[in-house]
Amino acid sequence: MSKTILVTGSTDGIGKGTALKFAQEGHTVYVHGRNQEKVNHVIAEIKKATNNENIKGFVADFSDLNAVKKLSEQIKNEILSLDILINNAGVFKTAVDKTKDNLDIRIAVNYLAAYILTETILPVLEKGKATRVINLSSAAQSTVKKGILTGDFSVNASESYAQSKLALTMWSFHFAKQHPNIITIAVNPGSLLNTKMAKEAYGEHWSSADKGIDILCDLAISKEHLNKSGLYFDNDKGDPKGRFANAHPDAYNSLLIEELLANTQEVINSELIRS
Ligand SMILES: NC(=O)c1ccc[n+]([C@@H]2O[C@H](COP(=O)([O-])OP(=O)(O)OC[C@H]3O[C@@H](n4cnc5c(N)ncnc54)[C@H](OP(=O)(O)O)[C@@H]3O)[C@@H](O)[C@H]2O)c1
């Protein structure tokens, strides 16, 4: 049955490949990116490749939390129901380490944006059929420090990336518990997949982008995962396809999750009030 799907960060990499694959299967796909021209180009490209006219797009720079909030309100106004949300947009190596609001750029794009988007469009997700939310984690996960979350301290790109991915995973587990009617899965799509991110960070890759694309589509659609909400899928643990496995121990610590969520809400409130 045809589904309505939003893939964030689908102007490049595995997000773009995933959007294309969903379009080939005949679903209604919403592409998202930070650049209007690139979004328009990807929509045209996918339509041409698939003959699927139900491809639309949204633009929002996820390093700007107010832009994320505006996008979320736009989605609530324009989309009646969403069956699948893939929180894929992400950054690792960047030209600058801070956002214009002085937040850590990886924390903002990889974690806070996904948090705001998902929590705000909850009514749209709740109207979906057997809704699934897939959150892009990573093998890199490191204990989240409050000063990094608030932007008061700085660490190197690898460390802030790992903290952003553990934060996303911890919230993913919490969100799954809070919303048992939505299947929520955190996933490491595979390390060093052949995308812009891996090229910029390491100049090499270990696996094709298809490895990540295939697992995102599988987790989002396959009946096999209907009872896997609140879990973490590690695509490094097997070839061609990994398995459900343990995330970082902090993701199973309810006190740390509570603390993370309180700090997250504090940061978001102050950011959204400030501008
Ligand atoms: N590649 C890997 O080996 C690997 C491993 C583990 C996890 N992951 C995760 O998988 C996800 C996709 O990664 P990828 O390798 O496909 O990366 P990618 O090729 O660099 O694509 C990232 C996507 O996110 C978008 N994006 C970046 N910054 C943004 C911003 N400020 N606002 C809105 N959109 C933004 C990009 O837009 P532009 O087209 O404008 O750049 C692009 O569409 C990420 O969350 C990443 O952390 C990747």
Coordinates of C-alpha atoms and ligand atoms in Angstrom, one line a residue:
M1 CA 0.0 0.0 0.0
S2 CA 1.2 3.5 -0.9
K3 CA 2.7 5.4 2.1
T4 CA 3.4 9.1 2.8
I5 CA 7.1 9.5 3.7
L6 CA 9.4 12.3 4.8
V7 CA 13.1 11.8 4.6
T8 CA 15.1 14.7 6.1
G9 CA 18.5 15.5 4.5
S10 CA 17.5 13.8 1.2
T11 CA 19.4 16.1 -1.2
D12 CA 22.5 13.9 -1.0
G13 CA 23.9 10.6 0.4
I14 CA 21.8 7.8 1.8
G15 CA 18.8 10.1 2.4
K16 CA 18.6 10.9 -1.4
G17 CA 19.0 7.2 -2.3
T18 CA 16.3 6.3 0.2
A19 CA 13.9 8.9 -1.2
L20 CA 14.6 7.5 -4.7
K21 CA 13.9 4.0 -3.6
F22 CA 10.6 4.9 -1.9
A23 CA 9.6 6.8 -5.0
Q24 CA 10.4 3.8 -7.2
E25 CA 8.1 1.7 -5.0
G26 CA 5.3 4.2 -5.7
H27 CA 5.1 6.0 -2.4
T28 CA 4.4 9.7 -1.9
V29 CA 7.8 11.2 -0.9
Y30 CA 8.6 14.5 0.7
V31 CA 12.3 15.4 0.2
H32 CA 14.0 17.9 2.5
G33 CA 17.2 19.9 2.3
R34 CA 18.7 23.2 3.3
N35 CA 19.0 24.6 -0.2
Q36 CA 15.9 25.4 -2.3
E37 CA 17.7 24.8 -5.6
K38 CA 19.1 21.5 -4.6
V39 CA 15.7 20.4 -3.3
N40 CA 14.0 21.4 -6.6
H41 CA 16.8 19.6 -8.5
V42 CA 16.4 16.3 -6.5
I43 CA 12.6 16.4 -6.9
A44 CA 12.9 16.8 -10.7
E45 CA 15.6 14.0 -10.8
I46 CA 13.5 11.6 -8.8
K47 CA 10.3 12.3 -10.8
K48 CA 12.2 11.7 -14.0
A49 CA 13.8 8.5 -12.8
T50 CA 10.7 7.0 -11.4
N51 CA 7.7 8.5 -13.3
N52 CA 6.3 9.1 -9.8
E53 CA 4.7 12.5 -9.7
N54 CA 4.0 12.4 -6.0
I55 CA 7.3 13.9 -5.0
K56 CA 7.3 17.1 -3.1
G57 CA 9.8 19.0 -1.0
F58 CA 10.6 21.2 2.0
V59 CA 13.5 23.5 2.7
A60 CA 14.9 24.3 6.2
D61 CA 18.4 24.8 7.5
F62 CA 18.6 22.5 10.5
S63 CA 21.4 24.5 12.1
D64 CA 18.7 27.1 12.7
L65 CA 16.2 25.8 15.3
N66 CA 13.7 28.5 14.5
A67 CA 13.7 27.3 10.9
V68 CA 13.1 23.8 12.1
K69 CA 10.2 24.9 14.2
K70 CA 8.7 26.9 11.2
L71 CA 9.1 23.8 8.9
S72 CA 7.4 21.7 11.5
E73 CA 4.4 24.1 11.6
Q74 CA 4.3 24.1 7.8
I75 CA 4.2 20.3 7.8
K76 CA 1.4 20.3 10.3
N77 CA -0.5 22.7 8.0
E78 CA 0.2 21.0 4.7
I79 CA 0.3 17.2 5.5
L80 CA -2.7 15.4 6.9
S81 CA -0.9 12.3 7.9
L82 CA 2.6 10.9 7.7
D83 CA 3.3 7.1 7.8
I84 CA 7.1 7.3 7.8
L85 CA 9.6 9.9 9.1
I86 CA 13.3 9.2 8.5
N87 CA 15.4 11.6 10.6
N88 CA 18.4 11.4 8.4
A89 CA 19.8 14.9 8.0
G90 CA 23.3 15.1 9.6
V91 CA 26.7 16.6 9.6
F92 CA 30.1 15.6 10.6
K93 CA 33.0 17.7 9.1
T94 CA 31.8 21.3 8.8
A95 CA 33.3 24.7 7.8
V96 CA 32.2 26.1 11.2
D97 CA 31.7 24.4 14.5
K98 CA 29.0 26.6 15.9
T99 CA 25.6 27.7 14.6
K100 CA 24.7 31.4 14.3
D101 CA 23.1 31.0 17.8
N102 CA 26.3 29.6 19.2
L103 CA 25.2 26.0 19.5
D104 CA 27.4 23.1 18.6
I105 CA 26.5 22.5 14.9
R106 CA 26.4 18.7 15.1
I107 CA 24.3 18.8 18.3
A108 CA 21.9 21.2 16.5
V109 CA 21.6 19.5 13.1
N110 CA 21.9 15.8 14.2
Y111 CA 19.9 15.9 17.4
L112 CA 18.0 19.0 18.3
A113 CA 16.5 19.5 14.9
A114 CA 15.2 15.9 14.7
Y115 CA 13.8 16.2 18.3
I116 CA 12.0 19.5 17.5
L117 CA 10.6 18.2 14.2
T118 CA 9.4 14.9 15.5
E119 CA 7.9 16.2 18.7
T120 CA 6.1 19.1 16.9
I121 CA 4.6 17.0 14.1
L122 CA 3.4 14.3 16.5
P123 CA -0.3 14.9 15.6
V124 CA 0.6 14.3 11.9
L125 CA 2.5 11.1 12.8
E126 CA -0.3 9.9 15.0
K127 CA -2.7 10.1 12.0
G128 CA -0.4 7.8 9.9
K129 CA -1.0 4.1 9.4
A130 CA 1.3 1.9 11.4
T131 CA 3.6 4.9 11.6
R132 CA 7.4 4.5 11.9
V133 CA 10.1 6.9 12.9
I134 CA 13.6 5.9 11.9
N135 CA 16.4 7.9 13.7
L136 CA 19.9 7.9 12.1
S137 CA 22.4 7.0 14.8
S138 CA 26.0 5.9 14.3
A139 CA 28.6 3.5 15.6
A140 CA 30.1 6.6 17.1
Q141 CA 28.3 7.3 20.4
S142 CA 29.8 9.2 23.4
T143 CA 28.4 10.3 26.8
V144 CA 26.5 13.6 26.3
K145 CA 27.9 16.5 28.3
K146 CA 25.6 19.3 29.3
G147 CA 28.1 22.0 28.2
I148 CA 28.3 20.6 24.7
L149 CA 24.5 20.4 24.5
T150 CA 24.2 24.0 25.5
G151 CA 27.0 25.2 23.3
D152 CA 29.0 26.5 26.3
F153 CA 32.0 24.2 25.7
S154 CA 33.6 23.0 22.5
V155 CA 35.1 19.6 21.6
N156 CA 36.5 18.3 18.3
A157 CA 34.2 17.2 15.5
S158 CA 34.4 13.5 16.2
E159 CA 33.5 13.9 19.9
S160 CA 30.6 16.3 19.2
Y161 CA 29.3 14.0 16.4
A162 CA 29.4 11.0 18.8
Q163 CA 27.6 13.0 21.5
S164 CA 24.9 14.1 19.1
K165 CA 24.3 10.5 17.9
L166 CA 24.1 9.2 21.5
A167 CA 21.7 12.0 22.4
L168 CA 19.5 11.1 19.4
T169 CA 19.6 7.4 20.3
M170 CA 18.6 8.1 24.0
W171 CA 15.7 10.3 22.9
S172 CA 14.7 7.7 20.3
F173 CA 14.3 5.0 23.1
H174 CA 12.4 7.5 25.2
F175 CA 10.1 8.5 22.3
A176 CA 9.4 4.9 21.6
K177 CA 8.2 4.3 25.2
Q178 CA 6.1 7.5 25.2
H179 CA 4.4 6.6 21.9
P180 CA 3.7 2.9 21.8
N181 CA 1.5 3.4 18.7
I182 CA 4.5 4.6 16.7
I183 CA 7.4 2.2 15.8
T184 CA 10.6 4.1 16.6
I185 CA 13.9 2.6 15.7
A186 CA 17.4 4.0 16.0
V187 CA 19.9 2.8 13.4
N188 CA 23.6 2.8 12.6
P189 CA 23.3 2.5 8.8
G190 CA 26.8 1.1 8.5
S191 CA 30.2 2.9 9.0
L192 CA 32.0 4.8 6.3
L193 CA 29.3 4.4 3.6
N194 CA 30.2 5.9 0.3
T195 CA 28.7 9.4 0.7
K196 CA 29.8 13.0 0.9
M197 CA 30.0 12.8 4.7
A198 CA 32.5 9.8 4.7
K199 CA 34.5 11.4 1.8
E200 CA 34.8 14.7 3.6
A201 CA 35.6 13.1 7.0
Y202 CA 37.9 10.2 6.0
G203 CA 38.5 10.4 2.2
E204 CA 37.6 6.7 1.9
H205 CA 34.7 4.4 2.4
W206 CA 34.2 0.8 3.6
S207 CA 30.8 0.0 2.1
S208 CA 28.5 1.2 -0.7
A209 CA 25.8 3.8 0.1
D210 CA 23.3 1.1 -0.9
K211 CA 24.0 -0.8 2.3
G212 CA 22.6 2.2 4.2
I213 CA 19.8 2.9 1.8
D214 CA 18.6 -0.7 1.9
I215 CA 18.5 -0.9 5.7
L216 CA 16.6 2.4 6.0
C217 CA 13.9 1.2 3.5
D218 CA 13.8 -2.2 5.2
L219 CA 13.4 -0.8 8.8
A220 CA 10.8 1.7 7.5
I221 CA 8.6 -0.8 5.6
S222 CA 9.3 -4.5 6.4
K223 CA 6.7 -6.3 8.6
E224 CA 9.7 -8.1 10.2
H225 CA 10.3 -5.0 12.4
L226 CA 6.7 -4.4 13.6
N227 CA 7.7 -5.4 17.1
K228 CA 11.1 -3.7 17.2
S229 CA 10.1 -0.3 18.5
G230 CA 12.5 1.2 21.0
L231 CA 15.5 -0.8 19.7
Y232 CA 18.8 0.0 18.0
F233 CA 19.8 -1.7 14.7
D234 CA 23.5 -2.0 14.1
N235 CA 24.2 -2.4 10.4
D236 CA 28.0 -3.0 11.1
K237 CA 27.1 -6.3 12.7
G238 CA 26.7 -8.3 9.5
D239 CA 27.0 -8.2 5.8
P240 CA 25.0 -7.4 3.7
K241 CA 22.6 -6.7 6.6
G242 CA 23.3 -6.2 10.3
R243 CA 21.1 -7.0 13.3
F244 CA 19.5 -5.4 16.4
A245 CA 22.2 -4.9 19.0
N246 CA 23.0 -2.8 22.1
A247 CA 23.6 0.9 21.8
H248 CA 25.9 2.8 24.2
P249 CA 25.1 1.9 27.9
D250 CA 23.9 5.4 28.6
A251 CA 20.9 4.8 26.3
Y252 CA 19.6 2.3 28.8
N253 CA 20.0 4.6 31.9
S254 CA 16.7 6.2 32.7
L255 CA 18.2 8.9 34.9
L256 CA 20.6 10.0 32.2
I257 CA 17.8 10.1 29.7
E258 CA 15.7 12.2 32.1
E259 CA 18.6 14.6 32.5
L260 CA 19.2 14.8 28.8
L261 CA 15.6 15.6 28.1
A262 CA 15.4 18.2 30.7
N263 CA 18.6 19.9 29.4
T264 CA 17.3 19.5 25.8
Q265 CA 14.0 21.3 26.6
E266 CA 15.9 24.0 28.4
V267 CA 18.2 24.7 25.4
I268 CA 15.3 24.6 22.9
N269 CA 13.1 26.9 25.0
S270 CA 15.9 29.5 25.4
E271 CA 16.8 29.2 21.6
L272 CA 13.2 29.6 20.4
I273 CA 12.5 32.4 22.8
R274 CA 15.7 34.3 22.0
S275 CA 14.9 34.9 18.3
Ligands
LIG1 N1 28.0 7.8 5.7 C1 28.2 7.1 6.8 O1 29.1 6.3 6.8 C2 27.3 7.2 8.0 C3 27.6 6.3 9.1 C4 26.7 6.4 10.2 C5 25.7 7.3 10.2 N2 25.5 8.1 9.2 C6 24.4 9.1 9.3 O2 23.5 9.0 8.1 C7 22.9 10.2 7.8 C8 23.1 10.6 6.4 O3 24.5 10.7 6.1 P1 25.2 10.7 4.7 O4 26.4 9.9 4.8 O5 24.2 10.3 3.7 O6 25.6 12.2 4.6 P2 25.6 13.3 3.4 O7 25.9 12.6 2.1 O8 26.6 14.3 3.8 O9 24.1 13.8 3.4 C9 23.6 14.5 4.4 C10 22.3 15.2 4.1 O10 21.9 16.0 5.2 C11 21.7 17.3 4.7 N3 22.1 18.4 5.7 C12 23.4 18.7 6.1 N4 23.3 19.8 6.9 C13 22.1 20.2 6.9 C14 21.4 21.3 7.5 N5 22.1 22.2 8.2 N6 20.1 21.5 7.3 C15 19.4 20.6 6.5 N7 20.0 19.5 5.9 C16 21.3 19.3 6.1 C17 22.6 17.4 3.5 O11 22.2 18.5 2.7 P3 23.2 19.0 1.5 O12 22.8 18.2 0.3 O13 22.8 20.5 1.3 O14 24.6 18.9 1.9 C18 22.3 16.0 2.9 O15 21.1 16.0 2.3 C19 23.6 11.2 8.8 O16 22.7 11.5 9.9 C20 24.8 10.5 9.2 O17 25.3 11.0 10.5 C21 26.2 8.1 8.0

